mmCIF file of C-alpha atoms in Angstrom:
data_model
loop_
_atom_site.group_PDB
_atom_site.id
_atom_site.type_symbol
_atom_site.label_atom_id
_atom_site.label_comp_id
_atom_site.label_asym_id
_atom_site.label_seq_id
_atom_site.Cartn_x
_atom_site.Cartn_y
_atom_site.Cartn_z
ATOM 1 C CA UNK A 1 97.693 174.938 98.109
ATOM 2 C CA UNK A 2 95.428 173.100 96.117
ATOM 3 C CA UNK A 3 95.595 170.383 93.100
ATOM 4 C CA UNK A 4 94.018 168.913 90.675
ATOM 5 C CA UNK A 5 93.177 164.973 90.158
ATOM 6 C CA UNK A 6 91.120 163.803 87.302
ATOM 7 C CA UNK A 7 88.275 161.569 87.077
ATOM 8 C CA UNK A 8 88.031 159.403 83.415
ATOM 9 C CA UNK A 9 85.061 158.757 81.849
ATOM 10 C CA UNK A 10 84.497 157.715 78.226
ATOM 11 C CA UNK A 11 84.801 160.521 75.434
ATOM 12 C CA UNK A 12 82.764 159.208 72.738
ATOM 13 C CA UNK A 13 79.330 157.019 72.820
ATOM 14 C CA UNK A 14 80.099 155.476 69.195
ATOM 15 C CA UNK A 15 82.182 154.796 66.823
ATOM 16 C CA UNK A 16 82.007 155.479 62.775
ATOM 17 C CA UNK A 17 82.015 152.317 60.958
ATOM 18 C CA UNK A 18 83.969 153.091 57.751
ATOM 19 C CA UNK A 19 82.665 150.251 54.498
ATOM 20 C CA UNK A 20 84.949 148.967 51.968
ATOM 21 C CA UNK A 21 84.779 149.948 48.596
ATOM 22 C CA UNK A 22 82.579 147.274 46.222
ATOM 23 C CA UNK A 23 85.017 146.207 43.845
ATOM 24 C CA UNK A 24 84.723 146.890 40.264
ATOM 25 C CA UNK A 25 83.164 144.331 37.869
ATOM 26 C CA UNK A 26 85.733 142.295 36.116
ATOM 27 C CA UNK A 27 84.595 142.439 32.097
ATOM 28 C CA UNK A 28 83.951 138.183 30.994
ATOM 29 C CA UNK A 29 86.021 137.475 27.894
ATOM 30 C CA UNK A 30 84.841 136.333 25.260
ATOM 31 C CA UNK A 31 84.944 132.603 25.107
ATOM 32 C CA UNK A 32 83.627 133.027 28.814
ATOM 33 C CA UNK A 33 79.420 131.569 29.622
ATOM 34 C CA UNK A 34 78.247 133.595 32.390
ATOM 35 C CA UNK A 35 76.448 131.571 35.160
ATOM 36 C CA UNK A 36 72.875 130.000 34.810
ATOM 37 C CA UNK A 37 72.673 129.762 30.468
ATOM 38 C CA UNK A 38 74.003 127.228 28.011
ATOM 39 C CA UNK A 39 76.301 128.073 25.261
ATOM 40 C CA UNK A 40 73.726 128.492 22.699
ATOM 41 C CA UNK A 41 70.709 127.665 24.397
ATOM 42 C CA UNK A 42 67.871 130.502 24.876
ATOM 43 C CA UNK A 43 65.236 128.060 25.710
ATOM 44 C CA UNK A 44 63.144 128.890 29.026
ATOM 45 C CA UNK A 45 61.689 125.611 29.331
ATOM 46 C CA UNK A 46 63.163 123.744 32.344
ATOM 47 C CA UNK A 47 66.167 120.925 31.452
ATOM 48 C CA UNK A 48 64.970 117.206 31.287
ATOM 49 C CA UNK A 49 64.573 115.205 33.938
ATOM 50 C CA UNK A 50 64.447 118.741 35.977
ATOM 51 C CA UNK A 51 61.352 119.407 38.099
ATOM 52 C CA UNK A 52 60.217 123.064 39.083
ATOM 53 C CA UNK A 53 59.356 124.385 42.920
ATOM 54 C CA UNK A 54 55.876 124.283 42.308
ATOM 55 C CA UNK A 55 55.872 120.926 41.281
ATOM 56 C CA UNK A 56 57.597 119.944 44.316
ATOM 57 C CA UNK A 57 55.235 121.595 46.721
ATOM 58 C CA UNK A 58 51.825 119.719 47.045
ATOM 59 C CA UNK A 59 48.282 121.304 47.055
ATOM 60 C CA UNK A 60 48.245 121.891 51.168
ATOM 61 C CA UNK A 61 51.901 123.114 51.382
ATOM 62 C CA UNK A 62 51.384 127.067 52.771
ATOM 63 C CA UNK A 63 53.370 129.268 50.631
ATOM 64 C CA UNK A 64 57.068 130.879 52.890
ATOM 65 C CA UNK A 65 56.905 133.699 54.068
ATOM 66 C CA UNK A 66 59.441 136.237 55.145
ATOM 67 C CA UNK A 67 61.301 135.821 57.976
ATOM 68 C CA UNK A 68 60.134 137.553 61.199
ATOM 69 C CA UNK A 69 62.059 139.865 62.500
ATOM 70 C CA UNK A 70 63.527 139.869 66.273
ATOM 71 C CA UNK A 71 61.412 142.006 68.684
ATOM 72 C CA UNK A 72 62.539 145.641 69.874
ATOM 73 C CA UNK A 73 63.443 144.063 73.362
ATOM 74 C CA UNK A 74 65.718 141.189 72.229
ATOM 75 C CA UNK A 75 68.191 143.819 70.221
ATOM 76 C CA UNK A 76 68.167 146.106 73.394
ATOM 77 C CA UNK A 77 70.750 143.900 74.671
ATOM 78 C CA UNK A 78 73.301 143.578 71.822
ATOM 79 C CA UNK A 79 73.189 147.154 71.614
ATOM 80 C CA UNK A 80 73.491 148.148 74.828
ATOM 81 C CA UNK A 81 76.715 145.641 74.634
ATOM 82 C CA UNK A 82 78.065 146.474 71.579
ATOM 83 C CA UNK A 83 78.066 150.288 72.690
ATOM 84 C CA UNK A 84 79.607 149.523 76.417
ATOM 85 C CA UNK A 85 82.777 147.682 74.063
ATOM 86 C CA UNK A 86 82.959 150.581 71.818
ATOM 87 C CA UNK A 87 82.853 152.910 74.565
ATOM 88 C CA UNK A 88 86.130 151.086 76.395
ATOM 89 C CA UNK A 89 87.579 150.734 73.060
ATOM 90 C CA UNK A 90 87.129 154.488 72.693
ATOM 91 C CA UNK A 91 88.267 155.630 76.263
ATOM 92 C CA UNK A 92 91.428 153.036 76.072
ATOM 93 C CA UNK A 93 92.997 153.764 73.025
ATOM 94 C CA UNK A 94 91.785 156.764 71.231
ATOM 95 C CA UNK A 95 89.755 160.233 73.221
ATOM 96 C CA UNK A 96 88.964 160.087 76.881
ATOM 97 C CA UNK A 97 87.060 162.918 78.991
ATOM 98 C CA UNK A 98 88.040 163.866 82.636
ATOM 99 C CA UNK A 99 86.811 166.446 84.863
ATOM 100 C CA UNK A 100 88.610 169.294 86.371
ATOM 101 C CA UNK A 101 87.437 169.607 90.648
ATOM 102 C CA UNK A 102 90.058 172.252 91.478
ATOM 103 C CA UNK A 103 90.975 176.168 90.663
ATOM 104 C CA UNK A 104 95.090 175.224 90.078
ATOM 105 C CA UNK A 105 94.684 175.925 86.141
ATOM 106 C CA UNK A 106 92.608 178.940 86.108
ATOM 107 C CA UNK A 107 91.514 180.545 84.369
ATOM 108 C CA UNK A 108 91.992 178.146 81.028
ATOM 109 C CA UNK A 109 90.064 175.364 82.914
ATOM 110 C CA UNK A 110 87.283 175.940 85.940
ATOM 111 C CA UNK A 111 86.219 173.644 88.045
ATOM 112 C CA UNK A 112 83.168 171.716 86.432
ATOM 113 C CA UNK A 113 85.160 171.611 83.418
ATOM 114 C CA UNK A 114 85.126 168.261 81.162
ATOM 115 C CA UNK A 115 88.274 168.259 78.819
ATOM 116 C CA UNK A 116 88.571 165.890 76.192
ATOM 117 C CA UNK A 117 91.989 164.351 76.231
ATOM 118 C CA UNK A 118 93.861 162.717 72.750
ATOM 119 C CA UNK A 119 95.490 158.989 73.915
ATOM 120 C CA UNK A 120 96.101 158.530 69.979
ATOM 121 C CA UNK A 121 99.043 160.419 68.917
ATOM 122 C CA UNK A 122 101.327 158.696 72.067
ATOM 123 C CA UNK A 123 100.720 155.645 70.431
ATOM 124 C CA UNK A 124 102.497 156.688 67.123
ATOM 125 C CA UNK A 125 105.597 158.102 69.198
ATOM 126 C CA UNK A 126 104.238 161.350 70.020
ATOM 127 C CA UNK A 127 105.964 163.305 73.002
ATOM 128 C CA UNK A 128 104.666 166.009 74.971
ATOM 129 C CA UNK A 129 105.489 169.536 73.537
ATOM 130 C CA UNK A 130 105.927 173.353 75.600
ATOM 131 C CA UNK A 131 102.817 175.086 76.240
ATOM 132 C CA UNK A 132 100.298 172.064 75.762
ATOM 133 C CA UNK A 133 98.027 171.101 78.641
ATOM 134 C CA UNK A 134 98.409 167.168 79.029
ATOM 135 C CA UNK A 135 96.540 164.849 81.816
ATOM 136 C CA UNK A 136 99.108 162.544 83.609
ATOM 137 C CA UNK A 137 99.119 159.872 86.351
ATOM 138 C CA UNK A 138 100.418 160.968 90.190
ATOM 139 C CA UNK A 139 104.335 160.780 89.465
ATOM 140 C CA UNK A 140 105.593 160.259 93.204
ATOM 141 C CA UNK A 141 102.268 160.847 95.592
ATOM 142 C CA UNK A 142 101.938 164.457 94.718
ATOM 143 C CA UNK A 143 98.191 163.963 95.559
ATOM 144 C CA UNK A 144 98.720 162.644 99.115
ATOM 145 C CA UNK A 145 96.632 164.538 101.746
ATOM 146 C CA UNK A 146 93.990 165.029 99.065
ATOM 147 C CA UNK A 147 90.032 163.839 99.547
ATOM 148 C CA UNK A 148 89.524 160.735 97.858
ATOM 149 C CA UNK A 149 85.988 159.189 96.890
ATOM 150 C CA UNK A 150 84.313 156.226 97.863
ATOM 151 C CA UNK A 151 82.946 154.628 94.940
ATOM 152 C CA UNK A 152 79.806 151.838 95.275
ATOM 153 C CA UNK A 153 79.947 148.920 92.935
ATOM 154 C CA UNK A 154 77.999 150.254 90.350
ATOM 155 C CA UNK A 155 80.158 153.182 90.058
ATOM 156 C CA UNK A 156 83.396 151.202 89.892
ATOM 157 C CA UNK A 157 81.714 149.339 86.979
ATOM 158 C CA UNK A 158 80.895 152.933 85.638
ATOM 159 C CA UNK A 159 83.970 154.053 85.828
ATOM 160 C CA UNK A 160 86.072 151.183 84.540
ATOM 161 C CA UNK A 161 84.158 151.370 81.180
ATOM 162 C CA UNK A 162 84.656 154.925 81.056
ATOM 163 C CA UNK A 163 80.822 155.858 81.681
ATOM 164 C CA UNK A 164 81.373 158.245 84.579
ATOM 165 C CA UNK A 165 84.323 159.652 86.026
ATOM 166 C CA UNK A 166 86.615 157.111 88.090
ATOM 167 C CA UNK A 167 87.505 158.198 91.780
ATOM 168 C CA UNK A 168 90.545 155.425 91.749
ATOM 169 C CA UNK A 169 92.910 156.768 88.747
ATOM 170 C CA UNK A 170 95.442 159.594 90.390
ATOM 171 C CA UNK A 171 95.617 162.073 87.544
ATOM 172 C CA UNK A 172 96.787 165.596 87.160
ATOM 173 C CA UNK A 173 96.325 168.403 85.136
ATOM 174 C CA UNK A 174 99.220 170.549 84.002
ATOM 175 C CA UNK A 175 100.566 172.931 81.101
ATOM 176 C CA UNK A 176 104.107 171.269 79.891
ATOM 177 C CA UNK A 177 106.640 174.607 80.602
ATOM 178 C CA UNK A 178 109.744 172.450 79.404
ATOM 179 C CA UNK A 179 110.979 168.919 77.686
ATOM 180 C CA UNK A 180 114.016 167.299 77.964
ATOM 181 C CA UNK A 181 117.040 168.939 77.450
ATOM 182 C CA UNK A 182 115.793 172.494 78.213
ATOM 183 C CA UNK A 183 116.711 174.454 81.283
ATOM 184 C CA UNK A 184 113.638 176.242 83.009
ATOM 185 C CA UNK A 185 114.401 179.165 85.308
ATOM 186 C CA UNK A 186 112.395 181.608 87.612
ATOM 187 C CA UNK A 187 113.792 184.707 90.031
ATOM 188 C CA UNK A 188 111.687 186.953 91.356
ATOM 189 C CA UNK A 189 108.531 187.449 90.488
ATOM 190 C CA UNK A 190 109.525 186.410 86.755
ATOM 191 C CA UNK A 191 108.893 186.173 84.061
ATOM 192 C CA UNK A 192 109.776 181.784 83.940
ATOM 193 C CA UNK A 193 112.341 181.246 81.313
ATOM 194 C CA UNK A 194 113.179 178.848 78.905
ATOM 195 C CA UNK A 195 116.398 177.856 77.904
ATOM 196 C CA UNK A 196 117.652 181.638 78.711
ATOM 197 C CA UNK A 197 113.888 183.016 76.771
ATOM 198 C CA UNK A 198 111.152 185.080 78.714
ATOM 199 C CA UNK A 199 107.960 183.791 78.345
ATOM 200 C CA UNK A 200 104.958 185.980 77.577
ATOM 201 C CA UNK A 201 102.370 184.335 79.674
ATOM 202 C CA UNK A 202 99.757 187.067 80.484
ATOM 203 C CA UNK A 203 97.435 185.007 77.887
ATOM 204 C CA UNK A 204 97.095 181.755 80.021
ATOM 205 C CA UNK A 205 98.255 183.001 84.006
ATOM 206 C CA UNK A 206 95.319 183.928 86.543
ATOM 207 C CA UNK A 207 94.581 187.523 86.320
ATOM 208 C CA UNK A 208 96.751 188.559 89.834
ATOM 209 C CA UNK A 209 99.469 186.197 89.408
ATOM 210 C CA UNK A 210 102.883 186.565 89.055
ATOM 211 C CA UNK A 211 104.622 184.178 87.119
ATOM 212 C CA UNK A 212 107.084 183.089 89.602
ATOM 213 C CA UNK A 213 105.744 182.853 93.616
ATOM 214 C CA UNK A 214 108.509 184.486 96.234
ATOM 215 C CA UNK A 215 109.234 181.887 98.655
ATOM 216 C CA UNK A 216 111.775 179.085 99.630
ATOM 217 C CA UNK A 217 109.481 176.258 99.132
ATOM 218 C CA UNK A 218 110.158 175.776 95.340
ATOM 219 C CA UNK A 219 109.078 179.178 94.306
ATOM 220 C CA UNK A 220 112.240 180.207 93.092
ATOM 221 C CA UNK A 221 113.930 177.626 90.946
ATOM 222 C CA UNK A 222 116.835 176.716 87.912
ATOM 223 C CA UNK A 223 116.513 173.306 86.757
ATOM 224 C CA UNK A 224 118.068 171.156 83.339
ATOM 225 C CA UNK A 225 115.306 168.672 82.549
ATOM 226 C CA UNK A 226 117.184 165.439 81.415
ATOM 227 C CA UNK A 227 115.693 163.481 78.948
ATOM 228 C CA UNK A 228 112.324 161.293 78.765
ATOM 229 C CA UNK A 229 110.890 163.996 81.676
ATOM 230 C CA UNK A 230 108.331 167.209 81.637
ATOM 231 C CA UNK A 231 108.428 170.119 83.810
ATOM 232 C CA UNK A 232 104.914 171.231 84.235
ATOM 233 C CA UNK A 233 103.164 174.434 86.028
ATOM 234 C CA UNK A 234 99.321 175.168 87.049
ATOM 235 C CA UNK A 235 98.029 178.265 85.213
ATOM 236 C CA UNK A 236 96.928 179.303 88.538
ATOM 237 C CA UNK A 237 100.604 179.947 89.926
ATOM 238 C CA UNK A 238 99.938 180.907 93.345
ATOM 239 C CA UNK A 239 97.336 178.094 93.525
ATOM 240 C CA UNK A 240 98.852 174.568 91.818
ATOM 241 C CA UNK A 241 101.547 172.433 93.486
ATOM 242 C CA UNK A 242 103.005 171.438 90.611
ATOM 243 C CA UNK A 243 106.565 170.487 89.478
ATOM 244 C CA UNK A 244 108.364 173.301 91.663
ATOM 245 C CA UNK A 245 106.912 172.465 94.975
ATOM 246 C CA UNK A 246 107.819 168.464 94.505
ATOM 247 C CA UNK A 247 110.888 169.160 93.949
ATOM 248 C CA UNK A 248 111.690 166.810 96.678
ATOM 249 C CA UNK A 249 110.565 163.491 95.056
ATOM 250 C CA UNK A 250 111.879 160.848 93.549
ATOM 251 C CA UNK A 251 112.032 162.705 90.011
ATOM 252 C CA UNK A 252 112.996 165.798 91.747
ATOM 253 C CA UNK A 253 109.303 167.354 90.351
ATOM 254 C CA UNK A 254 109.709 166.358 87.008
ATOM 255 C CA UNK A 255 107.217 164.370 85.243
ATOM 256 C CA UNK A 256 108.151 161.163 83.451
ATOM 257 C CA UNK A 257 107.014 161.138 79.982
ATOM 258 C CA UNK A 258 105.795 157.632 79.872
ATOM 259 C CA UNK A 259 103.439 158.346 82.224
ATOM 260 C CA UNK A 260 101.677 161.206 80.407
ATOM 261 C CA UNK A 261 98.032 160.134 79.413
ATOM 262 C CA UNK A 262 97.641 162.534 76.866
ATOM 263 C CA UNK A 263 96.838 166.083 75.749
ATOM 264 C CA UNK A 264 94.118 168.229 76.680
ATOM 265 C CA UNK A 265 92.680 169.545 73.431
ATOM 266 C CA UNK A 266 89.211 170.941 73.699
ATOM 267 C CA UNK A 267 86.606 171.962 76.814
ATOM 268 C CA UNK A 268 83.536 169.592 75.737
ATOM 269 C CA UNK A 269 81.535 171.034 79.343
ATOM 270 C CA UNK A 270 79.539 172.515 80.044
ATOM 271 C CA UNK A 271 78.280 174.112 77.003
ATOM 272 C CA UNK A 272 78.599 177.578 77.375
ATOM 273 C CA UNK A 273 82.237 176.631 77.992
ATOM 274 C CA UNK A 274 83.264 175.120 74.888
ATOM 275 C CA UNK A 275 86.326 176.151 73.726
ATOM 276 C CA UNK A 276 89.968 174.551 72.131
ATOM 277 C CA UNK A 277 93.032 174.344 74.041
ATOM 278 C CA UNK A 278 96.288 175.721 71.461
ATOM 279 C CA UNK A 279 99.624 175.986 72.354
ATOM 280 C CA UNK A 280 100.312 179.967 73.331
ATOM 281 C CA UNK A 281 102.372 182.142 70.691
ATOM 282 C CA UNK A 282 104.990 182.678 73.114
ATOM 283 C CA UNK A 283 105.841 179.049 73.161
ATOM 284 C CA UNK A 284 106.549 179.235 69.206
ATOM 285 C CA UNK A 285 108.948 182.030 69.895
ATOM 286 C CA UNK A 286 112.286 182.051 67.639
ATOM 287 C CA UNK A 287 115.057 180.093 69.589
ATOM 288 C CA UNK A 288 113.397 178.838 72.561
ATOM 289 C CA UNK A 289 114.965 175.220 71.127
ATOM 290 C CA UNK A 290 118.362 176.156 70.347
ATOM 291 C CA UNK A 291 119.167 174.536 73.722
ATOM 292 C CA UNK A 292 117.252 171.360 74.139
ATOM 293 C CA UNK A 293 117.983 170.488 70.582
ATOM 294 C CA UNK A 294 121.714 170.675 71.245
ATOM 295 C CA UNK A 295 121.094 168.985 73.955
ATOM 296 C CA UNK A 296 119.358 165.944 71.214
ATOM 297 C CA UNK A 297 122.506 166.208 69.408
ATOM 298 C CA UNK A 298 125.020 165.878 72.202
ATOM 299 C CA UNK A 299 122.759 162.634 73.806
ATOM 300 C CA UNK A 300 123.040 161.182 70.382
ATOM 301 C CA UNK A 301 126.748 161.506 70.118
ATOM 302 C CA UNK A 302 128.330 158.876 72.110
ATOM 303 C CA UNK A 303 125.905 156.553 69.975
ATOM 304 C CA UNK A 304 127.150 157.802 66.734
ATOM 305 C CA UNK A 305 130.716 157.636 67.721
ATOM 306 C CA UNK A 306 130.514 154.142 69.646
ATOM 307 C CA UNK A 307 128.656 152.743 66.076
ATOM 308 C CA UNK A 308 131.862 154.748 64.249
ATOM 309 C CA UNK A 309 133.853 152.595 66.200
ATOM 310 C CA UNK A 310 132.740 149.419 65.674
ATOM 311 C CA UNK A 311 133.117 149.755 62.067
ATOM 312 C CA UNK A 312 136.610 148.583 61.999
ATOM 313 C CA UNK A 313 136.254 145.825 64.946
ATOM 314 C CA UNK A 314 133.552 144.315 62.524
ATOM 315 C CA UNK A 315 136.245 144.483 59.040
ATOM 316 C CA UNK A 316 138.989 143.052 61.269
ATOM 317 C CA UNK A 317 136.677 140.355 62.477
ATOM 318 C CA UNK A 318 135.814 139.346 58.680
ATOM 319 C CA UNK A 319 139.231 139.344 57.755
ATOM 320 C CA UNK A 320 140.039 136.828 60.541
ATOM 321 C CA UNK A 321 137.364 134.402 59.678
ATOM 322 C CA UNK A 322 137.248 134.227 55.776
ATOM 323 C CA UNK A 323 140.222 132.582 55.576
ATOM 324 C CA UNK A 324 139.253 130.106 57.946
ATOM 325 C CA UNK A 325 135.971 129.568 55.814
ATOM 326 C CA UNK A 326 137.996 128.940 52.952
ATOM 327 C CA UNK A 327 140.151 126.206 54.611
#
């Protein structure tokens, strides 16, 4: 059954440099003398004792020029270093491509692909949501048994500035089916369910597919996600070994969230293949939540009630050491 591991390379080339804003011209008041002129004086003739440039210069002095500028082949350098810095900058903190080598998320993604994957919005606290495709690092060796490359030097410096696609990081490819808190069930041949809710997924499954595969293996599954974990499926179901055949791992096939790279949000190649990457309707659907956010609440509960009970330790506490302040 095959998988998917991704190859990083940088997204961008450049960067927009955004200018500041001149400021505005503060008006002089009126007891103010503006730089370079006397109060009073609208002479042009220069100040005693004051002797002009061409004065100065003697008969055989050669007259400045402008400066010459640096040759074509000096800059090449600086640029070529100030765009390798912008393009790590880029690929480390803000959009970073990878490339898709195997059929488990047909037919969204093909092999070939390049996605463009957002590392911004985790950096403000953003969590990964149902029905978005996110890039994320090998949780427990679910790539083991899978071809790996054997990069030359130049291609490890390649990759590591995000130039071409990097044959070291273990990433995967995966549409998020549930967060924390939900439970994610599949009998059958389906359809998967969420938190007790039938998903429609005709839009985003391989033509052929059923949504659930009928077999012992991890085909057939119930699970509660905890908290701070992902349960993620291939869009090719009978084709992706994906959260319900690892089942057996350390995370018990779940996905940590801290070690999700981002989301997938738009096919940038080949051309002919452009296209965005939305969430499907069916995972907006009218109580899919009702669990997991009960679920929030009730994880959030022992905190509210353990700060509720310090409220009195701490008056008691005050009460017992202002008087001995006051002593």
């Amino acid at each position: 059954m095959g998988d998917v591991a991704v190859g990083a390379r940088s997204g961008h080339d450049g960067e927009e440099h955004r200018g500041q804003p001149a400021e505005a011209a503060v008006p002089a008041a009126d007891s103010a003398v503006t730089p370079g002129s006397d109060s009073g004086a609208t002479s042009d003739a220069p100040a005693s004792g004051e002797r002009t440039r061409a004065e100065d210069r003697g008969p055989g002095d050669p007259t400045p020029g402008p400066k010459k500028p640096r040759s074509f082949w000096k800059e090449l350098p600086i640029l070529i270093g100030i765009a390798l810095v912008l393009a790590l900058l880029i690929k480390t903190f803000l959009v970073q491509a990878f490339s898709i080598p195997s059929d488990s998320m047909q037919n969204t993604l093909q092999q070939g692909d390049r996605v463009l994957v957002d590392k911004l919005t985790p950096w403000f606290g953003s969590e990964p949501e149902r029905g978005e495709v996110v890039v994320f690092h090998d949780p427990d060796n679910w790539l083991a048994g899978e071809p790996t490359a054997d990069p030359n030097a130049l291609q490890k410096v390649l990759s590591w500035i995000g130039l071409m696609p990097s044959a070291e990081e273990k990433d995967l490819i995966k549409r998020v089916i549930g967060v924390g808190g939900d439970t994610v069930s599949c009998k059958g041949t389906g359809p998967v369910k969420v938190n007790g809710k039938a998903l429609n997924d005709t839009s985003f499954v391989y033509a052929g597919n059923t949504p659930c595969s009928v077999d012992d293996q991890g085909g057939q599954f119930t699970v509660k996600i905890p908290k701070g974990y992902i349960w993620v499926m291939g869009d090719h179901r009978q084709n992706s070994r994906d959260s319900r055949y690892n089942q057996d791992d350390a995370h018990h096939g779940m996905v940590p969230v801290k070690d999700v790279v981002g989301r997938a949000i738009v096919i940038a190649w080949p051309i002919n293949r452009w296209d965005t990457l939305p969430v499907p309707d069916t995972f907006d659907q009218q109580g899919l939540s009702d669990q997991s956010s009960a679920s929030g609440a009730l994880t959030a509960a022992p905190d509210a009630v353990a700060l509720a009970g310090m409220v009195p330790v701490a008056l008691w506490r005050r009460r017992r050491i202002a008087p001995a302040e006051t002593r």
